[in-house]
Amino acid sequence: MWACQEATIEPATRPVTVTEQNDKIVTINIQPFQDLSNEKVSYIFHELSKIYPKLALKNSIELPPEAFYKPRKRYRADTIIYYLRKITPSDEITIGLTAKDISTSKDDIKDYGVMGLGYQPGRSCVVSTFRLSKTNLREQLFKVAVHELGHTFGLPHCPSNHCYMRDAKGKNHANEENDFCKTCKTFLITKGWKLTEKKLVQ
């Protein structure tokens, strides 16, 4: 969990395979919610396609109304994850993308604002642009997305300050992160990710 704090493409009707399909590699569904721009969704699809071979871009949908937290006028990330899990086949993973403020419970804080949330492991996760830097929002969105996907694939937080799997601990350290560390990268390669020594974001 990160507890810290326009080129348009048509949605795919079936998984988009970037390399030769491998049945052992799960499909990652990119599920945008209607509040996020097509430009940002397209950027994430394009960047993820460089490092993962089986993606499916879904039509945008409304945020589940049951996730809305009226006292703070934002959305509960854990409820969104539960909703996404219900619509995700058992052999696939879904990442939800939104511009709305999202939150979860953390320690003794009932409603804690986050940039993203994912369980380790899991079948769904969610990322929000609400708390990201406006100067390089797309790049930070990508970093939070791969962080939460890393959790869903089974990665824990990483002690390296420059790894995408770093624990934010209530802050936005995305500008300091430039790649997965060797340990995290090696693990994800076993899951079908196409990672090299070259940094993923230029």
PDB file of C-alpha atoms in Angstrom:
ATOM      1  CA  MET A   1       0.000   0.000   0.000  1.00  0.00           C
ATOM      2  CA  TRP A   2       1.249   3.482  -0.808  1.00  0.00           C
ATOM      3  CA  ALA A   3      -0.160   5.287   2.181  1.00  0.00           C
ATOM      4  CA  CYS A   4       1.162   8.734   1.310  1.00  0.00           C
ATOM      5  CA  GLN A   5       0.397  10.715   1.137  1.00  0.00           C
ATOM      6  CA  GLU A   6      -3.858  13.334 -24.917  1.00  0.00           C
ATOM      7  CA  ALA A   7      -3.178  10.327 -27.022  1.00  0.00           C
ATOM      8  CA  THR A   8      -6.348   8.242 -27.046  1.00  0.00           C
ATOM      9  CA  ILE A   9      -6.679   4.529 -27.823  1.00  0.00           C
ATOM     10  CA  GLU A  10      -9.795   2.435 -28.119  1.00  0.00           C
ATOM     11  CA  PRO A  11     -10.477  -0.096 -25.328  1.00  0.00           C
ATOM     12  CA  ALA A  12      -9.564  -3.664 -26.190  1.00  0.00           C
ATOM     13  CA  THR A  13     -12.311  -6.245 -26.433  1.00  0.00           C
ATOM     14  CA  ARG A  14      -9.800  -8.980 -25.640  1.00  0.00           C
ATOM     15  CA  PRO A  15      -6.299  -9.086 -24.107  1.00  0.00           C
ATOM     16  CA  VAL A  16      -3.706  -7.155 -26.086  1.00  0.00           C
ATOM     17  CA  THR A  17      -0.627  -9.312 -26.400  1.00  0.00           C
ATOM     18  CA  VAL A  18       2.636  -7.437 -26.762  1.00  0.00           C
ATOM     19  CA  THR A  19       4.844 -10.496 -27.111  1.00  0.00           C
ATOM     20  CA  GLU A  20       4.082 -14.129 -27.886  1.00  0.00           C
ATOM     21  CA  GLN A  21       1.282 -15.186 -25.580  1.00  0.00           C
ATOM     22  CA  ASN A  22       2.186 -17.384 -22.637  1.00  0.00           C
ATOM     23  CA  ASP A  23      -0.743 -19.132 -20.975  1.00  0.00           C
ATOM     24  CA  LYS A  24       1.086 -19.097 -17.635  1.00  0.00           C
ATOM     25  CA  ILE A  25       1.172 -15.303 -17.601  1.00  0.00           C
ATOM     26  CA  VAL A  26      -1.935 -13.696 -16.133  1.00  0.00           C
ATOM     27  CA  THR A  27      -3.738 -10.856 -17.867  1.00  0.00           C
ATOM     28  CA  ILE A  28      -3.599  -7.430 -16.246  1.00  0.00           C
ATOM     29  CA  ASN A  29      -6.850  -5.554 -16.808  1.00  0.00           C
ATOM     30  CA  ILE A  30      -6.547  -1.774 -16.838  1.00  0.00           C
ATOM     31  CA  GLN A  31      -9.866  -0.516 -15.522  1.00  0.00           C
ATOM     32  CA  PRO A  32     -10.273   3.269 -15.738  1.00  0.00           C
ATOM     33  CA  PHE A  33     -13.043   5.009 -13.863  1.00  0.00           C
ATOM     34  CA  GLN A  34     -14.956   7.721 -15.698  1.00  0.00           C
ATOM     35  CA  ASP A  35     -13.348  10.612 -13.830  1.00  0.00           C
ATOM     36  CA  LEU A  36      -9.860   9.972 -15.265  1.00  0.00           C
ATOM     37  CA  SER A  37      -8.893  11.425 -18.647  1.00  0.00           C
ATOM     38  CA  ASN A  38      -8.314   9.199 -21.678  1.00  0.00           C
ATOM     39  CA  GLU A  39      -4.873  10.772 -22.053  1.00  0.00           C
ATOM     40  CA  LYS A  40      -3.701   9.462 -18.681  1.00  0.00           C
ATOM     41  CA  VAL A  41      -5.260   6.059 -19.253  1.00  0.00           C
ATOM     42  CA  SER A  42      -3.529   5.799 -22.634  1.00  0.00           C
ATOM     43  CA  TYR A  43      -0.207   6.754 -21.081  1.00  0.00           C
ATOM     44  CA  ILE A  44      -0.445   4.020 -18.445  1.00  0.00           C
ATOM     45  CA  PHE A  45      -1.470   1.439 -21.030  1.00  0.00           C
ATOM     46  CA  HIS A  46       1.457   2.422 -23.257  1.00  0.00           C
ATOM     47  CA  GLU A  47       4.026   2.358 -20.447  1.00  0.00           C
ATOM     48  CA  LEU A  48       2.804  -0.922 -18.951  1.00  0.00           C
ATOM     49  CA  SER A  49       2.848  -2.530 -22.402  1.00  0.00           C
ATOM     50  CA  LYS A  50       6.628  -2.013 -22.404  1.00  0.00           C
ATOM     51  CA  ILE A  51       7.108  -4.165 -19.327  1.00  0.00           C
ATOM     52  CA  TYR A  52       4.220  -6.641 -19.263  1.00  0.00           C
ATOM     53  CA  PRO A  53       3.080  -8.893 -22.137  1.00  0.00           C
ATOM     54  CA  LYS A  54      -0.658  -9.373 -21.475  1.00  0.00           C
ATOM     55  CA  LEU A  55      -2.804  -6.304 -20.982  1.00  0.00           C
ATOM     56  CA  ALA A  56      -6.498  -5.648 -21.537  1.00  0.00           C
ATOM     57  CA  LEU A  57      -7.806  -2.089 -21.589  1.00  0.00           C
ATOM     58  CA  LYS A  58     -11.381  -1.977 -20.322  1.00  0.00           C
ATOM     59  CA  ASN A  59     -14.117   0.550 -21.021  1.00  0.00           C
ATOM     60  CA  SER A  60     -14.330   3.190 -18.312  1.00  0.00           C
ATOM     61  CA  ILE A  61     -16.941   2.653 -15.598  1.00  0.00           C
ATOM     62  CA  GLU A  62     -18.384   4.627 -12.703  1.00  0.00           C
ATOM     63  CA  LEU A  63     -16.853   4.337  -9.273  1.00  0.00           C
ATOM     64  CA  PRO A  64     -18.932   2.026  -7.092  1.00  0.00           C
ATOM     65  CA  PRO A  65     -21.334   4.259  -5.104  1.00  0.00           C
ATOM     66  CA  GLU A  66     -20.897   2.093  -2.019  1.00  0.00           C
ATOM     67  CA  ALA A  67     -17.237   3.195  -1.885  1.00  0.00           C
ATOM     68  CA  PHE A  68     -18.113   6.863  -1.321  1.00  0.00           C
ATOM     69  CA  TYR A  69     -17.232   8.017   2.194  1.00  0.00           C
ATOM     70  CA  LYS A  70     -19.574  10.921   2.921  1.00  0.00           C
ATOM     71  CA  PRO A  71     -17.832  12.348   6.018  1.00  0.00           C
ATOM     72  CA  ARG A  72     -14.676  13.130   3.987  1.00  0.00           C
ATOM     73  CA  LYS A  73     -16.264  13.242   0.526  1.00  0.00           C
ATOM     74  CA  ARG A  74     -13.837  10.711  -0.907  1.00  0.00           C
ATOM     75  CA  TYR A  75     -13.768   7.050  -1.844  1.00  0.00           C
ATOM     76  CA  ARG A  76     -12.692   4.057   0.194  1.00  0.00           C
ATOM     77  CA  ALA A  77      -9.871   2.292  -1.633  1.00  0.00           C
ATOM     78  CA  ASP A  78     -10.520  -1.036   0.099  1.00  0.00           C
ATOM     79  CA  THR A  79     -14.159  -0.997  -1.081  1.00  0.00           C
ATOM     80  CA  ILE A  80     -13.025  -0.216  -4.639  1.00  0.00           C
ATOM     81  CA  ILE A  81     -10.576  -3.133  -4.514  1.00  0.00           C
ATOM     82  CA  TYR A  82     -13.324  -5.450  -3.292  1.00  0.00           C
ATOM     83  CA  TYR A  83     -15.585  -4.283  -6.128  1.00  0.00           C
ATOM     84  CA  LEU A  84     -12.853  -4.814  -8.730  1.00  0.00           C
ATOM     85  CA  ARG A  85     -12.073  -8.253  -7.347  1.00  0.00           C
ATOM     86  CA  LYS A  86     -15.701  -9.289  -7.809  1.00  0.00           C
ATOM     87  CA  ILE A  87     -15.580  -8.430 -11.529  1.00  0.00           C
ATOM     88  CA  THR A  88     -12.117  -9.934 -12.103  1.00  0.00           C
ATOM     89  CA  PRO A  89     -11.755 -13.550 -13.279  1.00  0.00           C
ATOM     90  CA  SER A  90      -9.829 -15.723 -10.825  1.00  0.00           C
ATOM     91  CA  ASP A  91      -6.833 -16.017 -13.154  1.00  0.00           C
ATOM     92  CA  GLU A  92      -6.529 -12.288 -13.896  1.00  0.00           C
ATOM     93  CA  ILE A  93      -5.540  -9.057 -12.119  1.00  0.00           C
ATOM     94  CA  THR A  94      -7.270  -5.674 -12.355  1.00  0.00           C
ATOM     95  CA  ILE A  95      -5.852  -2.235 -11.617  1.00  0.00           C
ATOM     96  CA  GLY A  96      -8.349   0.570 -11.189  1.00  0.00           C
ATOM     97  CA  LEU A  97      -7.388   4.143 -12.163  1.00  0.00           C
ATOM     98  CA  THR A  98      -9.136   7.217 -10.767  1.00  0.00           C
ATOM     99  CA  ALA A  99      -8.634  10.940 -10.194  1.00  0.00           C
ATOM    100  CA  LYS A 100     -10.743  10.946  -7.035  1.00  0.00           C
ATOM    101  CA  ASP A 101      -9.329  11.129  -3.520  1.00  0.00           C
ATOM    102  CA  ILE A 102      -9.126   7.636  -1.998  1.00  0.00           C
ATOM    103  CA  SER A 103      -8.524   6.402   1.531  1.00  0.00           C
ATOM    104  CA  THR A 104      -8.304   3.362   3.769  1.00  0.00           C
ATOM    105  CA  SER A 105      -7.912   2.507   7.451  1.00  0.00           C
ATOM    106  CA  LYS A 106      -4.340   2.521   8.772  1.00  0.00           C
ATOM    107  CA  ASP A 107      -3.353   1.645  12.335  1.00  0.00           C
ATOM    108  CA  ASP A 108      -5.615   3.792  14.545  1.00  0.00           C
ATOM    109  CA  ILE A 109      -6.598   6.176  11.732  1.00  0.00           C
ATOM    110  CA  LYS A 110     -10.044   5.310  10.420  1.00  0.00           C
ATOM    111  CA  ASP A 111      -9.816   7.219   7.144  1.00  0.00           C
ATOM    112  CA  TYR A 112      -6.276   7.695   5.846  1.00  0.00           C
ATOM    113  CA  GLY A 113      -5.709   9.284   2.439  1.00  0.00           C
ATOM    114  CA  VAL A 114      -3.571   7.265   0.033  1.00  0.00           C
ATOM    115  CA  MET A 115      -2.191   7.424  -3.506  1.00  0.00           C
ATOM    116  CA  GLY A 116      -2.898   3.752  -4.091  1.00  0.00           C
ATOM    117  CA  LEU A 117      -3.789   0.509  -2.401  1.00  0.00           C
ATOM    118  CA  GLY A 118      -2.988  -3.099  -3.189  1.00  0.00           C
ATOM    119  CA  TYR A 119      -2.904  -6.305  -1.150  1.00  0.00           C
ATOM    120  CA  GLN A 120       0.039  -8.718  -1.098  1.00  0.00           C
ATOM    121  CA  PRO A 121      -0.848 -10.805  -2.974  1.00  0.00           C
ATOM    122  CA  GLY A 122      -4.196  -9.934  -4.524  1.00  0.00           C
ATOM    123  CA  ARG A 123      -6.321  -9.847  -7.661  1.00  0.00           C
ATOM    124  CA  SER A 124      -7.067  -6.133  -7.730  1.00  0.00           C
ATOM    125  CA  CYS A 125      -5.614  -2.779  -6.742  1.00  0.00           C
ATOM    126  CA  VAL A 126      -6.409   0.904  -7.237  1.00  0.00           C
ATOM    127  CA  VAL A 127      -4.392   4.047  -7.934  1.00  0.00           C
ATOM    128  CA  SER A 128      -5.431   7.706  -7.728  1.00  0.00           C
ATOM    129  CA  THR A 129      -3.886  10.851  -9.227  1.00  0.00           C
ATOM    130  CA  PHE A 130      -5.393  13.057  -6.500  1.00  0.00           C
ATOM    131  CA  ARG A 131      -2.271  13.236  -4.283  1.00  0.00           C
ATOM    132  CA  LEU A 132       0.335  13.163  -7.036  1.00  0.00           C
ATOM    133  CA  SER A 133       2.563  16.035  -8.112  1.00  0.00           C
ATOM    134  CA  LYS A 134       0.939  18.128 -10.832  1.00  0.00           C
ATOM    135  CA  THR A 135       4.312  18.878 -12.471  1.00  0.00           C
ATOM    136  CA  ASN A 136       5.041  15.261 -13.413  1.00  0.00           C
ATOM    137  CA  LEU A 137       1.730  13.575 -12.695  1.00  0.00           C
ATOM    138  CA  ARG A 138       1.860  10.948 -15.457  1.00  0.00           C
ATOM    139  CA  GLU A 139       5.279   9.652 -14.403  1.00  0.00           C
ATOM    140  CA  GLN A 140       4.224   9.470 -10.765  1.00  0.00           C
ATOM    141  CA  LEU A 141       1.010   7.716 -11.757  1.00  0.00           C
ATOM    142  CA  PHE A 142       3.055   5.062 -13.546  1.00  0.00           C
ATOM    143  CA  LYS A 143       5.302   4.556 -10.516  1.00  0.00           C
ATOM    144  CA  VAL A 144       2.359   4.175  -8.128  1.00  0.00           C
ATOM    145  CA  ALA A 145       0.675   1.803 -10.599  1.00  0.00           C
ATOM    146  CA  VAL A 146       3.660  -0.557 -10.816  1.00  0.00           C
ATOM    147  CA  HIS A 147       4.064  -0.348  -7.035  1.00  0.00           C
ATOM    148  CA  GLU A 148       0.508  -1.543  -6.426  1.00  0.00           C
ATOM    149  CA  LEU A 149       0.744  -4.154  -9.170  1.00  0.00           C
ATOM    150  CA  GLY A 150       3.948  -5.359  -7.511  1.00  0.00           C
ATOM    151  CA  HIS A 151       1.962  -5.961  -4.323  1.00  0.00           C
ATOM    152  CA  THR A 152      -0.761  -7.879  -6.163  1.00  0.00           C
ATOM    153  CA  PHE A 153       1.913 -10.141  -7.637  1.00  0.00           C
ATOM    154  CA  GLY A 154       3.251 -10.791  -4.132  1.00  0.00           C
ATOM    155  CA  LEU A 155       6.008  -8.234  -3.530  1.00  0.00           C
ATOM    156  CA  PRO A 156       6.350  -6.649  -0.075  1.00  0.00           C
ATOM    157  CA  HIS A 157       7.664  -3.152   0.542  1.00  0.00           C
ATOM    158  CA  CYS A 158      11.352  -2.741  -0.276  1.00  0.00           C
ATOM    159  CA  PRO A 159      14.048  -1.125   1.917  1.00  0.00           C
ATOM    160  CA  SER A 160      15.716   0.516  -1.095  1.00  0.00           C
ATOM    161  CA  ASN A 161      14.933   4.238  -1.318  1.00  0.00           C
ATOM    162  CA  HIS A 162      15.176   4.138  -5.121  1.00  0.00           C
ATOM    163  CA  CYS A 163      12.978   1.085  -5.723  1.00  0.00           C
ATOM    164  CA  TYR A 164       9.382   1.423  -6.918  1.00  0.00           C
ATOM    165  CA  MET A 165       8.375  -0.851  -4.008  1.00  0.00           C
ATOM    166  CA  ARG A 166       9.584   1.591  -1.355  1.00  0.00           C
ATOM    167  CA  ASP A 167       7.159   2.181   1.521  1.00  0.00           C
ATOM    168  CA  ALA A 168       5.998   5.791   1.214  1.00  0.00           C
ATOM    169  CA  LYS A 169       5.245   6.076   4.958  1.00  0.00           C
ATOM    170  CA  GLY A 170       2.846   8.930   4.515  1.00  0.00           C
ATOM    171  CA  LYS A 171       4.867  10.900   1.970  1.00  0.00           C
ATOM    172  CA  ASN A 172       5.263  11.088  -1.792  1.00  0.00           C
ATOM    173  CA  HIS A 173       8.793   9.869  -2.610  1.00  0.00           C
ATOM    174  CA  ALA A 174       8.011   9.005  -6.223  1.00  0.00           C
ATOM    175  CA  ASN A 175      10.574  11.433  -7.657  1.00  0.00           C
ATOM    176  CA  GLU A 176      13.343   9.564  -5.809  1.00  0.00           C
ATOM    177  CA  GLU A 177      12.385   6.194  -7.272  1.00  0.00           C
ATOM    178  CA  ASN A 178      13.784   5.221 -10.650  1.00  0.00           C
ATOM    179  CA  ASP A 179      13.343   1.470 -11.109  1.00  0.00           C
ATOM    180  CA  PHE A 180      12.714  -1.820  -9.326  1.00  0.00           C
ATOM    181  CA  CYS A 181      15.729  -2.960  -7.327  1.00  0.00           C
ATOM    182  CA  LYS A 182      17.482  -6.159  -8.420  1.00  0.00           C
ATOM    183  CA  THR A 183      15.632  -8.327  -5.886  1.00  0.00           C
ATOM    184  CA  CYS A 184      12.174  -7.026  -6.777  1.00  0.00           C
ATOM    185  CA  LYS A 185      12.977  -7.108 -10.477  1.00  0.00           C
ATOM    186  CA  THR A 186      14.143 -10.727 -10.334  1.00  0.00           C
ATOM    187  CA  PHE A 187      10.916 -11.742  -8.599  1.00  0.00           C
ATOM    188  CA  LEU A 188       8.708  -9.998 -11.159  1.00  0.00           C
ATOM    189  CA  ILE A 189      10.636 -11.539 -14.064  1.00  0.00           C
ATOM    190  CA  THR A 190       9.566 -14.960 -12.727  1.00  0.00           C
ATOM    191  CA  LYS A 191       5.976 -13.696 -13.038  1.00  0.00           C
ATOM    192  CA  GLY A 192       6.381 -12.776 -16.693  1.00  0.00           C
ATOM    193  CA  TRP A 193       7.373  -9.115 -16.430  1.00  0.00           C
ATOM    194  CA  LYS A 194       9.763  -7.884 -19.156  1.00  0.00           C
ATOM    195  CA  LEU A 195      12.320  -6.044 -17.060  1.00  0.00           C
ATOM    196  CA  THR A 196      15.935  -5.190 -17.898  1.00  0.00           C
ATOM    197  CA  GLU A 197      18.722  -3.225 -16.272  1.00  0.00           C
ATOM    198  CA  LYS A 198      17.587  -0.127 -18.178  1.00  0.00           C
ATOM    199  CA  LYS A 199      15.408   2.231 -16.192  1.00  0.00           C
ATOM    200  CA  LEU A 200      11.747   1.954 -17.100  1.00  0.00           C
ATOM    201  CA  VAL A 201      10.917   5.645 -17.019  1.00  0.00           C
ATOM    202  CA  GLN A 202      13.113   8.106 -18.874  1.00  0.00           C
TER     203      GLN A 202
END
